[in-house]
Amino acid sequence: WDILGWNWAVLECTGVVLGGPQRGDRDGVVTLAIPPPARKQEIIKITEQLIEAVNNGDFEAYAKICDPGLTSFEPEALGNLVEGMDFHRFYFENLLSKNNKPIHTTILNPHVHVIGEDAACIAYIRLTQYIDAQGRPRTSQSEETRVWHRRDGKWQNVHFHGSGAPVAPLQ
């Protein structure tokens, strides 16, 4: 079944209507459409890969996952809309790639909106654990949203909005 370009799994049940998108009631059978959870997991996984590239200071891996025209609002940009990769490259070259202390990130409560076959949006809380300049463990929190677009079978981050503490621990 296809709605707005989405491939939907079909579940048929009798008697009780569970709600949600539905089509054709035929002889007491209601068919419900369920968006594929695999697509949502795919978006969570590519988001985790992007964050891992940031944690590892790997600009090359980060750039492969991001659209060259990436737009973003983030604390480091002081409320300004940033476009392109140069702004991000600065942090990789001058901070992230030089960091030899461990960084661990946890994505909490990811919520994925699948927007057709080739677009999705994910919103989540990001907890970043790191060691500060005095050797003490610290945790920072940010609220993040990413818009993903699939081109030529490859997901790319086209927009990012981050709130809260800067992602890069400024040690």
PDB file of N, CA and C in Angstrom, residues 17-120:
ATOM      1  N   VAL A  17     -11.553  -1.254  16.085  1.00  0.00           N
ATOM      2  CA  VAL A  17     -10.787  -0.288  15.305  1.00  0.00           C
ATOM      3  C   VAL A  17      -9.759   0.324  16.239  1.00  0.00           C
ATOM      4  N   LEU A  18      -8.490   0.199  15.898  1.00  0.00           N
ATOM      5  CA  LEU A  18      -7.418   0.674  16.756  1.00  0.00           C
ATOM      6  C   LEU A  18      -7.102   2.145  16.546  1.00  0.00           C
ATOM      7  N   GLY A  19      -7.612   2.747  15.501  1.00  0.00           N
ATOM      8  CA  GLY A  19      -7.301   4.149  15.206  1.00  0.00           C
ATOM      9  C   GLY A  19      -6.135   4.240  14.249  1.00  0.00           C
ATOM     10  N   GLY A  20      -5.796   5.452  13.860  1.00  0.00           N
ATOM     11  CA  GLY A  20      -4.706   5.662  12.913  1.00  0.00           C
ATOM     12  C   GLY A  20      -5.206   5.581  11.492  1.00  0.00           C
ATOM     13  N   PRO A  21      -4.305   5.710  10.528  1.00  0.00           N
ATOM     14  CA  PRO A  21      -4.713   5.666   9.125  1.00  0.00           C
ATOM     15  C   PRO A  21      -5.404   4.342   8.812  1.00  0.00           C
ATOM     16  N   GLN A  22      -6.458   4.396   8.045  1.00  0.00           N
ATOM     17  CA  GLN A  22      -7.163   3.174   7.696  1.00  0.00           C
ATOM     18  C   GLN A  22      -7.753   3.295   6.302  1.00  0.00           C
ATOM     19  N   ARG A  23      -8.074   2.172   5.722  1.00  0.00           N
ATOM     20  CA  ARG A  23      -8.742   2.166   4.423  1.00  0.00           C
ATOM     21  C   ARG A  23      -9.794   1.078   4.419  1.00  0.00           C
ATOM     22  N   GLY A  24     -10.696   1.212   3.515  1.00  0.00           N
ATOM     23  CA  GLY A  24     -11.761   0.279   3.195  1.00  0.00           C
ATOM     24  C   GLY A  24     -12.223  -0.693   4.243  1.00  0.00           C
ATOM     25  N   ASP A  25     -13.395  -0.502   4.736  1.00  0.00           N
ATOM     26  CA  ASP A  25     -14.019  -1.461   5.627  1.00  0.00           C
ATOM     27  C   ASP A  25     -14.726  -2.472   4.738  1.00  0.00           C
ATOM     28  N   ARG A  26     -14.253  -3.711   4.704  1.00  0.00           N
ATOM     29  CA  ARG A  26     -14.904  -4.726   3.887  1.00  0.00           C
ATOM     30  C   ARG A  26     -15.338  -5.876   4.792  1.00  0.00           C
ATOM     31  N   ASP A  27     -16.621  -6.007   4.916  1.00  0.00           N
ATOM     32  CA  ASP A  27     -17.209  -7.080   5.716  1.00  0.00           C
ATOM     33  C   ASP A  27     -16.655  -7.118   7.139  1.00  0.00           C
ATOM     34  N   GLY A  28     -16.561  -5.963   7.781  1.00  0.00           N
ATOM     35  CA  GLY A  28     -16.121  -5.921   9.168  1.00  0.00           C
ATOM     36  C   GLY A  28     -14.618  -5.978   9.356  1.00  0.00           C
ATOM     37  N   VAL A  29     -13.855  -6.015   8.264  1.00  0.00           N
ATOM     38  CA  VAL A  29     -12.397  -6.041   8.376  1.00  0.00           C
ATOM     39  C   VAL A  29     -11.875  -4.635   8.120  1.00  0.00           C
ATOM     40  N   VAL A  30     -11.112  -4.119   9.055  1.00  0.00           N
ATOM     41  CA  VAL A  30     -10.510  -2.797   8.905  1.00  0.00           C
ATOM     42  C   VAL A  30      -9.018  -2.997   8.686  1.00  0.00           C
ATOM     43  N   THR A  31      -8.491  -2.358   7.657  1.00  0.00           N
ATOM     44  CA  THR A  31      -7.068  -2.463   7.363  1.00  0.00           C
ATOM     45  C   THR A  31      -6.376  -1.194   7.855  1.00  0.00           C
ATOM     46  N   LEU A  32      -5.403  -1.349   8.731  1.00  0.00           N
ATOM     47  CA  LEU A  32      -4.674  -0.214   9.291  1.00  0.00           C
ATOM     48  C   LEU A  32      -3.291  -0.125   8.658  1.00  0.00           C
ATOM     49  N   ALA A  33      -2.854   1.095   8.406  1.00  0.00           N
ATOM     50  CA  ALA A  33      -1.518   1.306   7.855  1.00  0.00           C
ATOM     51  C   ALA A  33      -0.544   1.609   8.988  1.00  0.00           C
ATOM     52  N   ILE A  34       0.621   1.002   8.942  1.00  0.00           N
ATOM     53  CA  ILE A  34       1.637   1.191   9.975  1.00  0.00           C
ATOM     54  C   ILE A  34       2.947   1.568   9.287  1.00  0.00           C
ATOM     55  N   PRO A  35       3.524   2.727   9.636  1.00  0.00           N
ATOM     56  CA  PRO A  35       4.784   3.109   9.003  1.00  0.00           C
ATOM     57  C   PRO A  35       5.892   2.134   9.384  1.00  0.00           C
ATOM     58  N   PRO A  36       6.793   1.855   8.475  1.00  0.00           N
ATOM     59  CA  PRO A  36       7.828   0.858   8.741  1.00  0.00           C
ATOM     60  C   PRO A  36       8.818   1.325   9.806  1.00  0.00           C
ATOM     61  N   PRO A  37       8.969   0.552  10.888  1.00  0.00           N
ATOM     62  CA  PRO A  37       9.918   0.941  11.933  1.00  0.00           C
ATOM     63  C   PRO A  37      11.365   0.885  11.448  1.00  0.00           C
ATOM     64  N   ALA A  38      11.629   0.112  10.410  1.00  0.00           N
ATOM     65  CA  ALA A  38      13.001   0.015   9.898  1.00  0.00           C
ATOM     66  C   ALA A  38      13.515   1.368   9.433  1.00  0.00           C
ATOM     67  N   ARG A  39      12.664   2.166   8.819  1.00  0.00           N
ATOM     68  CA  ARG A  39      13.081   3.496   8.352  1.00  0.00           C
ATOM     69  C   ARG A  39      13.480   4.373   9.531  1.00  0.00           C
ATOM     70  N   LYS A  40      12.706   4.306  10.606  1.00  0.00           N
ATOM     71  CA  LYS A  40      13.019   5.101  11.796  1.00  0.00           C
ATOM     72  C   LYS A  40      14.348   4.659  12.398  1.00  0.00           C
ATOM     73  N   GLN A  41      14.580   3.361  12.444  1.00  0.00           N
ATOM     74  CA  GLN A  41      15.852   2.857  12.969  1.00  0.00           C
ATOM     75  C   GLN A  41      17.023   3.288  12.092  1.00  0.00           C
ATOM     76  N   GLU A  42      16.790   3.342  10.794  1.00  0.00           N
ATOM     77  CA  GLU A  42      17.819   3.789   9.853  1.00  0.00           C
ATOM     78  C   GLU A  42      18.232   5.236  10.158  1.00  0.00           C
ATOM     79  N   ILE A  43      17.264   6.087  10.465  1.00  0.00           N
ATOM     80  CA  ILE A  43      17.542   7.493  10.776  1.00  0.00           C
ATOM     81  C   ILE A  43      18.276   7.608  12.111  1.00  0.00           C
ATOM     82  N   ILE A  44      17.869   6.834  13.095  1.00  0.00           N
ATOM     83  CA  ILE A  44      18.568   6.843  14.384  1.00  0.00           C
ATOM     84  C   ILE A  44      20.011   6.393  14.191  1.00  0.00           C
ATOM     85  N   LYS A  45      20.220   5.349  13.395  1.00  0.00           N
ATOM     86  CA  LYS A  45      21.571   4.822  13.175  1.00  0.00           C
ATOM     87  C   LYS A  45      22.474   5.842  12.478  1.00  0.00           C
ATOM     88  N   ILE A  46      21.993   6.518  11.438  1.00  0.00           N
ATOM     89  CA  ILE A  46      22.834   7.489  10.736  1.00  0.00           C
ATOM     90  C   ILE A  46      23.116   8.692  11.641  1.00  0.00           C
ATOM     91  N   THR A  47      22.165   9.038  12.506  1.00  0.00           N
ATOM     92  CA  THR A  47      22.392  10.114  13.480  1.00  0.00           C
ATOM     93  C   THR A  47      23.487   9.704  14.460  1.00  0.00           C
ATOM     94  N   GLU A  48      23.455   8.468  14.921  1.00  0.00           N
ATOM     95  CA  GLU A  48      24.506   7.963  15.814  1.00  0.00           C
ATOM     96  C   GLU A  48      25.866   7.989  15.126  1.00  0.00           C
ATOM     97  N   GLN A  49      25.911   7.637  13.843  1.00  0.00           N
ATOM     98  CA  GLN A  49      27.174   7.660  13.098  1.00  0.00           C
ATOM     99  C   GLN A  49      27.719   9.079  12.992  1.00  0.00           C
ATOM    100  N   LEU A  50      26.840  10.045  12.754  1.00  0.00           N
ATOM    101  CA  LEU A  50      27.271  11.436  12.663  1.00  0.00           C
ATOM    102  C   LEU A  50      27.852  11.898  14.002  1.00  0.00           C
ATOM    103  N   ILE A  51      27.167  11.590  15.092  1.00  0.00           N
ATOM    104  CA  ILE A  51      27.652  11.992  16.416  1.00  0.00           C
ATOM    105  C   ILE A  51      28.969  11.300  16.745  1.00  0.00           C
ATOM    106  N   GLU A  52      29.120  10.061  16.337  1.00  0.00           N
ATOM    107  CA  GLU A  52      30.384   9.345  16.553  1.00  0.00           C
ATOM    108  C   GLU A  52      31.526  10.031  15.807  1.00  0.00           C
ATOM    109  N   ALA A  53      31.265  10.499  14.591  1.00  0.00           N
ATOM    110  CA  ALA A  53      32.287  11.237  13.835  1.00  0.00           C
ATOM    111  C   ALA A  53      32.684  12.505  14.585  1.00  0.00           C
ATOM    112  N   VAL A  54      31.705  13.195  15.171  1.00  0.00           N
ATOM    113  CA  VAL A  54      32.002  14.393  15.970  1.00  0.00           C
ATOM    114  C   VAL A  54      32.849  14.008  17.177  1.00  0.00           C
ATOM    115  N   ASN A  55      32.434  12.996  17.918  1.00  0.00           N
ATOM    116  CA  ASN A  55      33.170  12.574  19.113  1.00  0.00           C
ATOM    117  C   ASN A  55      34.601  12.167  18.799  1.00  0.00           C
ATOM    118  N   ASN A  56      34.817  11.579  17.624  1.00  0.00           N
ATOM    119  CA  ASN A  56      36.154  11.130  17.224  1.00  0.00           C
ATOM    120  C   ASN A  56      36.969  12.219  16.548  1.00  0.00           C
ATOM    121  N   GLY A  57      36.370  13.400  16.351  1.00  0.00           N
ATOM    122  CA  GLY A  57      37.080  14.478  15.661  1.00  0.00           C
ATOM    123  C   GLY A  57      37.362  14.147  14.211  1.00  0.00           C
ATOM    124  N   ASP A  58      36.520  13.322  13.600  1.00  0.00           N
ATOM    125  CA  ASP A  58      36.739  12.841  12.233  1.00  0.00           C
ATOM    126  C   ASP A  58      35.930  13.682  11.240  1.00  0.00           C
ATOM    127  N   PHE A  59      36.532  14.784  10.788  1.00  0.00           N
ATOM    128  CA  PHE A  59      35.825  15.689   9.886  1.00  0.00           C
ATOM    129  C   PHE A  59      35.487  15.012   8.565  1.00  0.00           C
ATOM    130  N   GLU A  60      36.360  14.154   8.069  1.00  0.00           N
ATOM    131  CA  GLU A  60      36.107  13.476   6.795  1.00  0.00           C
ATOM    132  C   GLU A  60      34.826  12.636   6.870  1.00  0.00           C
ATOM    133  N   ALA A  61      34.681  11.859   7.934  1.00  0.00           N
ATOM    134  CA  ALA A  61      33.467  11.042   8.109  1.00  0.00           C
ATOM    135  C   ALA A  61      32.245  11.938   8.293  1.00  0.00           C
ATOM    136  N   TYR A  62      32.397  13.013   9.053  1.00  0.00           N
ATOM    137  CA  TYR A  62      31.302  13.966   9.279  1.00  0.00           C
ATOM    138  C   TYR A  62      30.854  14.590   7.964  1.00  0.00           C
ATOM    139  N   ALA A  63      31.806  15.024   7.151  1.00  0.00           N
ATOM    140  CA  ALA A  63      31.491  15.681   5.875  1.00  0.00           C
ATOM    141  C   ALA A  63      30.789  14.730   4.909  1.00  0.00           C
ATOM    142  N   LYS A  64      31.093  13.440   4.974  1.00  0.00           N
ATOM    143  CA  LYS A  64      30.433  12.466   4.101  1.00  0.00           C
ATOM    144  C   LYS A  64      28.959  12.296   4.467  1.00  0.00           C
ATOM    145  N   ILE A  65      28.638  12.508   5.732  1.00  0.00           N
ATOM    146  CA  ILE A  65      27.270  12.327   6.204  1.00  0.00           C
ATOM    147  C   ILE A  65      26.446  13.605   6.025  1.00  0.00           C
ATOM    148  N   CYS A  66      27.114  14.749   5.926  1.00  0.00           N
ATOM    149  CA  CYS A  66      26.416  16.040   5.827  1.00  0.00           C
ATOM    150  C   CYS A  66      26.367  16.541   4.391  1.00  0.00           C
ATOM    151  N   ASP A  67      25.287  17.219   4.056  1.00  0.00           N
ATOM    152  CA  ASP A  67      25.177  17.917   2.782  1.00  0.00           C
ATOM    153  C   ASP A  67      26.161  19.087   2.801  1.00  0.00           C
ATOM    154  N   PRO A  68      26.861  19.362   1.697  1.00  0.00           N
ATOM    155  CA  PRO A  68      27.809  20.491   1.682  1.00  0.00           C
ATOM    156  C   PRO A  68      27.152  21.832   2.017  1.00  0.00           C
ATOM    157  N   GLY A  69      25.858  21.956   1.770  1.00  0.00           N
ATOM    158  CA  GLY A  69      25.136  23.185   2.083  1.00  0.00           C
ATOM    159  C   GLY A  69      24.396  23.128   3.408  1.00  0.00           C
ATOM    160  N   LEU A  70      24.831  22.245   4.312  1.00  0.00           N
ATOM    161  CA  LEU A  70      24.200  22.087   5.622  1.00  0.00           C
ATOM    162  C   LEU A  70      23.910  23.447   6.255  1.00  0.00           C
ATOM    163  N   THR A  71      22.685  23.624   6.729  1.00  0.00           N
ATOM    164  CA  THR A  71      22.345  24.826   7.494  1.00  0.00           C
ATOM    165  C   THR A  71      22.180  24.427   8.952  1.00  0.00           C
ATOM    166  N   SER A  72      22.488  25.376   9.852  1.00  0.00           N
ATOM    167  CA  SER A  72      22.347  25.047  11.266  1.00  0.00           C
ATOM    168  C   SER A  72      22.175  26.284  12.130  1.00  0.00           C
ATOM    169  N   PHE A  73      21.417  26.078  13.196  1.00  0.00           N
ATOM    170  CA  PHE A  73      21.340  26.996  14.327  1.00  0.00           C
ATOM    171  C   PHE A  73      21.927  26.216  15.490  1.00  0.00           C
ATOM    172  N   GLU A  74      22.936  26.760  16.152  1.00  0.00           N
ATOM    173  CA  GLU A  74      23.540  26.060  17.272  1.00  0.00           C
ATOM    174  C   GLU A  74      24.175  27.056  18.224  1.00  0.00           C
ATOM    175  N   PRO A  75      24.371  26.652  19.484  1.00  0.00           N
ATOM    176  CA  PRO A  75      24.913  27.590  20.472  1.00  0.00           C
ATOM    177  C   PRO A  75      26.239  28.231  20.040  1.00  0.00           C
ATOM    178  N   GLU A  76      27.098  27.462  19.374  1.00  0.00           N
ATOM    179  CA  GLU A  76      28.399  27.990  18.959  1.00  0.00           C
ATOM    180  C   GLU A  76      28.262  29.126  17.952  1.00  0.00           C
ATOM    181  N   ALA A  77      27.140  29.192  17.234  1.00  0.00           N
ATOM    182  CA  ALA A  77      26.910  30.237  16.228  1.00  0.00           C
ATOM    183  C   ALA A  77      26.167  31.439  16.815  1.00  0.00           C
ATOM    184  N   LEU A  78      25.940  31.419  18.132  1.00  0.00           N
ATOM    185  CA  LEU A  78      25.348  32.557  18.846  1.00  0.00           C
ATOM    186  C   LEU A  78      24.004  32.998  18.274  1.00  0.00           C
ATOM    187  N   GLY A  79      23.181  32.030  17.869  1.00  0.00           N
ATOM    188  CA  GLY A  79      21.846  32.334  17.370  1.00  0.00           C
ATOM    189  C   GLY A  79      21.769  32.639  15.892  1.00  0.00           C
ATOM    190  N   ASN A  80      22.893  32.622  15.204  1.00  0.00           N
ATOM    191  CA  ASN A  80      22.916  32.913  13.771  1.00  0.00           C
ATOM    192  C   ASN A  80      22.756  31.639  12.961  1.00  0.00           C
ATOM    193  N   LEU A  81      22.144  31.767  11.785  1.00  0.00           N
ATOM    194  CA  LEU A  81      22.043  30.646  10.855  1.00  0.00           C
ATOM    195  C   LEU A  81      23.379  30.506  10.137  1.00  0.00           C
ATOM    196  N   VAL A  82      23.964  29.330  10.225  1.00  0.00           N
ATOM    197  CA  VAL A  82      25.242  29.038   9.577  1.00  0.00           C
ATOM    198  C   VAL A  82      24.963  28.145   8.379  1.00  0.00           C
ATOM    199  N   GLU A  83      25.651  28.405   7.269  1.00  0.00           N
ATOM    200  CA  GLU A  83      25.474  27.585   6.069  1.00  0.00           C
ATOM    201  C   GLU A  83      26.825  27.080   5.592  1.00  0.00           C
ATOM    202  N   GLY A  84      26.869  25.795   5.238  1.00  0.00           N
ATOM    203  CA  GLY A  84      28.096  25.201   4.723  1.00  0.00           C
ATOM    204  C   GLY A  84      28.912  24.538   5.817  1.00  0.00           C
ATOM    205  N   MET A  85      30.068  24.021   5.420  1.00  0.00           N
ATOM    206  CA  MET A  85      30.880  23.198   6.314  1.00  0.00           C
ATOM    207  C   MET A  85      32.040  23.939   6.984  1.00  0.00           C
ATOM    208  N   ASP A  86      32.386  25.131   6.527  1.00  0.00           N
ATOM    209  CA  ASP A  86      33.554  25.827   7.076  1.00  0.00           C
ATOM    210  C   ASP A  86      33.434  26.097   8.571  1.00  0.00           C
ATOM    211  N   PHE A  87      32.259  26.506   9.021  1.00  0.00           N
ATOM    212  CA  PHE A  87      32.048  26.774  10.445  1.00  0.00           C
ATOM    213  C   PHE A  87      32.354  25.524  11.270  1.00  0.00           C
ATOM    214  N   HIS A  88      31.888  24.389  10.800  1.00  0.00           N
ATOM    215  CA  HIS A  88      32.078  23.126  11.516  1.00  0.00           C
ATOM    216  C   HIS A  88      33.528  22.656  11.419  1.00  0.00           C
ATOM    217  N   ARG A  89      34.136  22.845  10.261  1.00  0.00           N
ATOM    218  CA  ARG A  89      35.532  22.442  10.062  1.00  0.00           C
ATOM    219  C   ARG A  89      36.438  23.092  11.115  1.00  0.00           C
ATOM    220  N   PHE A  90      36.185  24.365  11.439  1.00  0.00           N
ATOM    221  CA  PHE A  90      36.992  25.079  12.432  1.00  0.00           C
ATOM    222  C   PHE A  90      37.041  24.304  13.748  1.00  0.00           C
ATOM    223  N   TYR A  91      35.892  23.828  14.229  1.00  0.00           N
ATOM    224  CA  TYR A  91      35.852  23.102  15.499  1.00  0.00           C
ATOM    225  C   TYR A  91      36.547  21.747  15.395  1.00  0.00           C
ATOM    226  N   PHE A  92      36.400  21.088  14.273  1.00  0.00           N
ATOM    227  CA  PHE A  92      37.100  19.809  14.092  1.00  0.00           C
ATOM    228  C   PHE A  92      38.608  20.016  14.102  1.00  0.00           C
ATOM    229  N   GLU A  93      39.092  20.990  13.358  1.00  0.00           N
ATOM    230  CA  GLU A  93      40.539  21.187  13.219  1.00  0.00           C
ATOM    231  C   GLU A  93      41.186  21.758  14.472  1.00  0.00           C
ATOM    232  N   ASN A  94      40.466  22.567  15.225  1.00  0.00           N
ATOM    233  CA  ASN A  94      41.075  23.262  16.353  1.00  0.00           C
ATOM    234  C   ASN A  94      40.685  22.740  17.721  1.00  0.00           C
ATOM    235  N   LEU A  95      39.717  21.875  17.793  1.00  0.00           N
ATOM    236  CA  LEU A  95      39.287  21.375  19.093  1.00  0.00           C
ATOM    237  C   LEU A  95      39.080  19.871  19.090  1.00  0.00           C
ATOM    238  N   LEU A  96      38.162  19.413  18.269  1.00  0.00           N
ATOM    239  CA  LEU A  96      37.761  18.007  18.337  1.00  0.00           C
ATOM    240  C   LEU A  96      38.881  17.049  17.961  1.00  0.00           C
ATOM    241  N   SER A  97      39.624  17.346  16.907  1.00  0.00           N
ATOM    242  CA  SER A  97      40.683  16.425  16.474  1.00  0.00           C
ATOM    243  C   SER A  97      41.863  16.428  17.442  1.00  0.00           C
ATOM    244  N   LYS A  98      41.999  17.469  18.258  1.00  0.00           N
ATOM    245  CA  LYS A  98      43.107  17.564  19.209  1.00  0.00           C
ATOM    246  C   LYS A  98      42.751  16.990  20.583  1.00  0.00           C
ATOM    247  N   ASN A  99      41.494  16.648  20.768  1.00  0.00           N
ATOM    248  CA  ASN A  99      41.043  16.136  22.058  1.00  0.00           C
ATOM    249  C   ASN A  99      41.429  14.668  22.189  1.00  0.00           C
ATOM    250  N   ASN A 100      42.230  14.353  23.203  1.00  0.00           N
ATOM    251  CA  ASN A 100      42.619  12.955  23.413  1.00  0.00           C
ATOM    252  C   ASN A 100      41.888  12.353  24.610  1.00  0.00           C
ATOM    253  N   LYS A 101      40.917  13.086  25.145  1.00  0.00           N
ATOM    254  CA  LYS A 101      40.137  12.583  26.270  1.00  0.00           C
ATOM    255  C   LYS A 101      38.852  11.942  25.740  1.00  0.00           C
ATOM    256  N   PRO A 102      38.370  10.928  26.448  1.00  0.00           N
ATOM    257  CA  PRO A 102      37.172  10.236  25.956  1.00  0.00           C
ATOM    258  C   PRO A 102      35.931  11.132  25.983  1.00  0.00           C
ATOM    259  N   ILE A 103      35.097  10.947  24.979  1.00  0.00           N
ATOM    260  CA  ILE A 103      33.787  11.595  24.907  1.00  0.00           C
ATOM    261  C   ILE A 103      32.769  10.493  24.641  1.00  0.00           C
ATOM    262  N   HIS A 104      31.694  10.507  25.396  1.00  0.00           N
ATOM    263  CA  HIS A 104      30.627   9.525  25.191  1.00  0.00           C
ATOM    264  C   HIS A 104      29.310  10.267  25.066  1.00  0.00           C
ATOM    265  N   THR A 105      28.518   9.904  24.075  1.00  0.00           N
ATOM    266  CA  THR A 105      27.228  10.550  23.851  1.00  0.00           C
ATOM    267  C   THR A 105      26.105   9.528  23.941  1.00  0.00           C
ATOM    268  N   THR A 106      25.022   9.933  24.573  1.00  0.00           N
ATOM    269  CA  THR A 106      23.807   9.132  24.643  1.00  0.00           C
ATOM    270  C   THR A 106      22.675   9.930  24.007  1.00  0.00           C
ATOM    271  N   ILE A 107      21.939   9.289  23.114  1.00  0.00           N
ATOM    272  CA  ILE A 107      20.757   9.898  22.510  1.00  0.00           C
ATOM    273  C   ILE A 107      19.542   9.406  23.296  1.00  0.00           C
ATOM    274  N   LEU A 108      18.818  10.352  23.892  1.00  0.00           N
ATOM    275  CA  LEU A 108      17.639  10.001  24.685  1.00  0.00           C
ATOM    276  C   LEU A 108      16.358  10.352  23.936  1.00  0.00           C
ATOM    277  N   ASN A 109      15.376   9.497  24.049  1.00  0.00           N
ATOM    278  CA  ASN A 109      14.027   9.724  23.515  1.00  0.00           C
ATOM    279  C   ASN A 109      14.008  10.193  22.066  1.00  0.00           C
ATOM    280  N   PRO A 110      14.691   9.490  21.163  1.00  0.00           N
ATOM    281  CA  PRO A 110      14.647   9.936  19.762  1.00  0.00           C
ATOM    282  C   PRO A 110      13.240   9.806  19.190  1.00  0.00           C
ATOM    283  N   HIS A 111      12.816  10.834  18.489  1.00  0.00           N
ATOM    284  CA  HIS A 111      11.508  10.816  17.827  1.00  0.00           C
ATOM    285  C   HIS A 111      11.736  11.114  16.359  1.00  0.00           C
ATOM    286  N   VAL A 112      11.387  10.166  15.501  1.00  0.00           N
ATOM    287  CA  VAL A 112      11.625  10.297  14.064  1.00  0.00           C
ATOM    288  C   VAL A 112      10.305  10.542  13.344  1.00  0.00           C
ATOM    289  N   HIS A 113      10.295  11.567  12.497  1.00  0.00           N
ATOM    290  CA  HIS A 113       9.186  11.816  11.577  1.00  0.00           C
ATOM    291  C   HIS A 113       9.660  11.375  10.198  1.00  0.00           C
ATOM    292  N   VAL A 114       9.045  10.360   9.632  1.00  0.00           N
ATOM    293  CA  VAL A 114       9.369   9.944   8.272  1.00  0.00           C
ATOM    294  C   VAL A 114       8.524  10.799   7.338  1.00  0.00           C
ATOM    295  N   ILE A 115       9.182  11.474   6.402  1.00  0.00           N
ATOM    296  CA  ILE A 115       8.500  12.413   5.502  1.00  0.00           C
ATOM    297  C   ILE A 115       8.700  11.911   4.073  1.00  0.00           C
ATOM    298  N   GLY A 116       8.004  10.861   3.710  1.00  0.00           N
ATOM    299  CA  GLY A 116       8.158  10.279   2.389  1.00  0.00           C
ATOM    300  C   GLY A 116       9.328   9.313   2.331  1.00  0.00           C
ATOM    301  N   GLU A 117       9.663   8.892   1.120  1.00  0.00           N
ATOM    302  CA  GLU A 117      10.738   7.914   0.919  1.00  0.00           C
ATOM    303  C   GLU A 117      12.118   8.484   1.203  1.00  0.00           C
ATOM    304  N   ASP A 118      12.300   9.773   0.938  1.00  0.00           N
ATOM    305  CA  ASP A 118      13.646  10.331   0.930  1.00  0.00           C
ATOM    306  C   ASP A 118      13.864  11.477   1.902  1.00  0.00           C
ATOM    307  N   ALA A 119      13.026  11.612   2.908  1.00  0.00           N
ATOM    308  CA  ALA A 119      13.208  12.686   3.887  1.00  0.00           C
ATOM    309  C   ALA A 119      12.723  12.230   5.256  1.00  0.00           C
ATOM    310  N   ALA A 120      13.405  12.728   6.279  1.00  0.00           N
ATOM    311  CA  ALA A 120      13.024  12.421   7.652  1.00  0.00           C
ATOM    312  C   ALA A 120      13.585  13.498   8.571  1.00  0.00           C
TER     313      ALA A 120
END
